[in-house]
Amino acid sequence: MLCGLPLISSPNLLVGLEDADDAGVYKLTDDLAIIQTLDFFTPIVDDPYTFGQIAAANALSDVYAMGGKPITAMNIVCFPVETMDISVLREILKGGLDKLHEAEVVLLGGHSVDDSELKYGLSVTGVIHPQKIMTKGGAQAGDILVLTKPLGTGLISTAQKGELADEEAVNASVKYMTTLNKEASEAMMSVGVNACTDITGFGLLGHACEMAENSKVGMEIDFSSIPLLPQVEELAKMGLVPAGTYRNKEFRSDMVEFAPTCAEWVSDVLFDPQTSGGLLISVSPEKVDELLAKCGREAVVIGRVTSEPKAGNNAQCKT
Ligand code: CO
Ligand code: CO
Ligand code: CO
């Protein structure tokens, strides 16, 4: 959207808009940089407190993806004052605050406007050493790709709107969406990895493509190794696919090649827009076991990084 507009450059700008990374990074001193990010959206679950938790975990995630430590946050709220009880907003803010507390992040303030559609999110600031920033651009040929949360939150949210989602699936989806990427981020920073991004609206393959593009590498992803949330296969086979999936596919169609054995529903899962998804980490083969051990048992190897991207870049799917 800002393409062609006169952006402001600075020698202290370490990661900016042109880098298309998870968050912006600005150097304050030789050993301190700030990471800044903002995310807000309309409710994806009915319970306001849960929505607040998810929105906060999601907003914090971009700082974790950059390898940083979030320190402060500000609320951003759009609320229909005339039509909705203010207690709903209180519950949302309580959910957000509880996640900030868990992340040891201080809420500094925020801003709210009267709007016909409810929206909530946060602007988060983190800190990092300028030489330790984890971008999407460092993946090396031969690296192993690790994913830290299962896929399918978009499919389950869509099914839930049509009252077709199982309780088990909804509970699992909420559990992961409210789980901070803190532990995985700290694990990767202690191990030392080459690249990272978090899986959100563009789906696993959309974000993998960004990493492949920025790192100038290819990737091979093995679908059979990817953990899925309960009921996701069934919902995808039923075609209960969020609209965002088609946009994600369309956008990256020339970068992705699916193995002939890949069914259509598989590609729908791989492009399913995630909310507060896991981290996708590119790590050298020597360090992968240590990373998996430190990330906890949810993290799994889903593929590898290749040197020769076919047709510019190439993410393959093998089943
Ligand atoms: Co991100
Ligand atoms: Co974001
Ligand atoms: Co204000």
JSON list of C-alpha atoms in Angstrom, two decimals, residues 48-57 59-60 71-77 88-110 120-122 124 178 180:
[
{"chain": "A", "resi": 48, "resn": "PRO", "atom": "CA", "xyz": [-14.85, -11.99, 24.88]},
{"chain": "A", "resi": 49, "resn": "TYR", "atom": "CA", "xyz": [-12.23, -13.00, 27.45]},
{"chain": "A", "resi": 50, "resn": "THR", "atom": "CA", "xyz": [-10.85, -15.68, 25.11]},
{"chain": "A", "resi": 51, "resn": "PHE", "atom": "CA", "xyz": [-10.86, -13.25, 22.21]},
{"chain": "A", "resi": 52, "resn": "GLY", "atom": "CA", "xyz": [-8.77, -10.84, 24.29]},
{"chain": "A", "resi": 53, "resn": "GLN", "atom": "CA", "xyz": [-6.27, -13.57, 25.08]},
{"chain": "A", "resi": 54, "resn": "ILE", "atom": "CA", "xyz": [-5.98, -14.61, 21.43]},
{"chain": "A", "resi": 55, "resn": "ALA", "atom": "CA", "xyz": [-5.57, -11.03, 20.19]},
{"chain": "A", "resi": 56, "resn": "ALA", "atom": "CA", "xyz": [-2.78, -10.40, 22.69]},
{"chain": "A", "resi": 57, "resn": "ALA", "atom": "CA", "xyz": [-0.95, -13.68, 21.98]},
{"chain": "A", "resi": 59, "resn": "ALA", "atom": "CA", "xyz": [0.08, -9.30, 18.68]},
{"chain": "A", "resi": 60, "resn": "LEU", "atom": "CA", "xyz": [3.02, -10.43, 20.83]},
{"chain": "A", "resi": 71, "resn": "ILE", "atom": "CA", "xyz": [8.38, -5.21, 27.13]},
{"chain": "A", "resi": 72, "resn": "THR", "atom": "CA", "xyz": [5.45, -2.81, 26.64]},
{"chain": "A", "resi": 73, "resn": "ALA", "atom": "CA", "xyz": [2.08, -2.76, 24.86]},
{"chain": "A", "resi": 74, "resn": "MET", "atom": "CA", "xyz": [-0.82, -0.43, 24.05]},
{"chain": "A", "resi": 75, "resn": "ASN", "atom": "CA", "xyz": [-4.43, -1.45, 23.44]},
{"chain": "A", "resi": 76, "resn": "ILE", "atom": "CA", "xyz": [-6.27, -0.52, 20.26]},
{"chain": "A", "resi": 77, "resn": "VAL", "atom": "CA", "xyz": [-10.04, -0.81, 20.53]},
{"chain": "A", "resi": 88, "resn": "VAL", "atom": "CA", "xyz": [-17.96, -7.19, 26.94]},
{"chain": "A", "resi": 89, "resn": "LEU", "atom": "CA", "xyz": [-15.09, -4.80, 26.36]},
{"chain": "A", "resi": 90, "resn": "ARG", "atom": "CA", "xyz": [-13.97, -5.21, 29.95]},
{"chain": "A", "resi": 91, "resn": "GLU", "atom": "CA", "xyz": [-13.73, -8.98, 29.47]},
{"chain": "A", "resi": 92, "resn": "ILE", "atom": "CA", "xyz": [-11.76, -8.56, 26.23]},
{"chain": "A", "resi": 93, "resn": "LEU", "atom": "CA", "xyz": [-9.31, -6.20, 27.92]},
{"chain": "A", "resi": 94, "resn": "LYS", "atom": "CA", "xyz": [-9.01, -8.58, 30.87]},
{"chain": "A", "resi": 95, "resn": "GLY", "atom": "CA", "xyz": [-8.13, -11.43, 28.50]},
{"chain": "A", "resi": 96, "resn": "GLY", "atom": "CA", "xyz": [-5.51, -9.28, 26.80]},
{"chain": "A", "resi": 97, "resn": "LEU", "atom": "CA", "xyz": [-4.09, -8.12, 30.10]},
{"chain": "A", "resi": 98, "resn": "ASP", "atom": "CA", "xyz": [-3.78, -11.67, 31.44]},
{"chain": "A", "resi": 99, "resn": "LYS", "atom": "CA", "xyz": [-1.68, -12.64, 28.39]},
{"chain": "A", "resi": 100, "resn": "LEU", "atom": "CA", "xyz": [0.50, -9.55, 28.83]},
{"chain": "A", "resi": 101, "resn": "HIS", "atom": "CA", "xyz": [0.98, -10.55, 32.44]},
{"chain": "A", "resi": 102, "resn": "GLU", "atom": "CA", "xyz": [2.06, -14.03, 31.39]},
{"chain": "A", "resi": 103, "resn": "ALA", "atom": "CA", "xyz": [4.47, -12.48, 28.88]},
{"chain": "A", "resi": 104, "resn": "GLU", "atom": "CA", "xyz": [5.75, -10.05, 31.53]},
{"chain": "A", "resi": 105, "resn": "VAL", "atom": "CA", "xyz": [4.77, -7.12, 29.36]},
{"chain": "A", "resi": 106, "resn": "VAL", "atom": "CA", "xyz": [3.58, -3.79, 30.79]},
{"chain": "A", "resi": 107, "resn": "LEU", "atom": "CA", "xyz": [0.43, -2.15, 29.41]},
{"chain": "A", "resi": 108, "resn": "LEU", "atom": "CA", "xyz": [1.14, 1.55, 28.92]},
{"chain": "A", "resi": 109, "resn": "GLY", "atom": "CA", "xyz": [-2.18, 2.76, 27.57]},
{"chain": "A", "resi": 110, "resn": "GLY", "atom": "CA", "xyz": [-4.14, 2.64, 24.39]},
{"chain": "A", "resi": 120, "resn": "TYR", "atom": "CA", "xyz": [-9.31, -5.34, 19.38]},
{"chain": "A", "resi": 121, "resn": "GLY", "atom": "CA", "xyz": [-5.58, -5.73, 19.30]},
{"chain": "A", "resi": 122, "resn": "LEU", "atom": "CA", "xyz": [-2.33, -4.30, 20.56]},
{"chain": "A", "resi": 124, "resn": "VAL", "atom": "CA", "xyz": [3.74, -4.15, 21.11]},
{"chain": "A", "resi": 178, "resn": "THR", "atom": "CA", "xyz": [-3.88, -18.47, 23.27]},
{"chain": "A", "resi": 180, "resn": "LEU", "atom": "CA", "xyz": [2.38, -17.56, 23.54]}
]
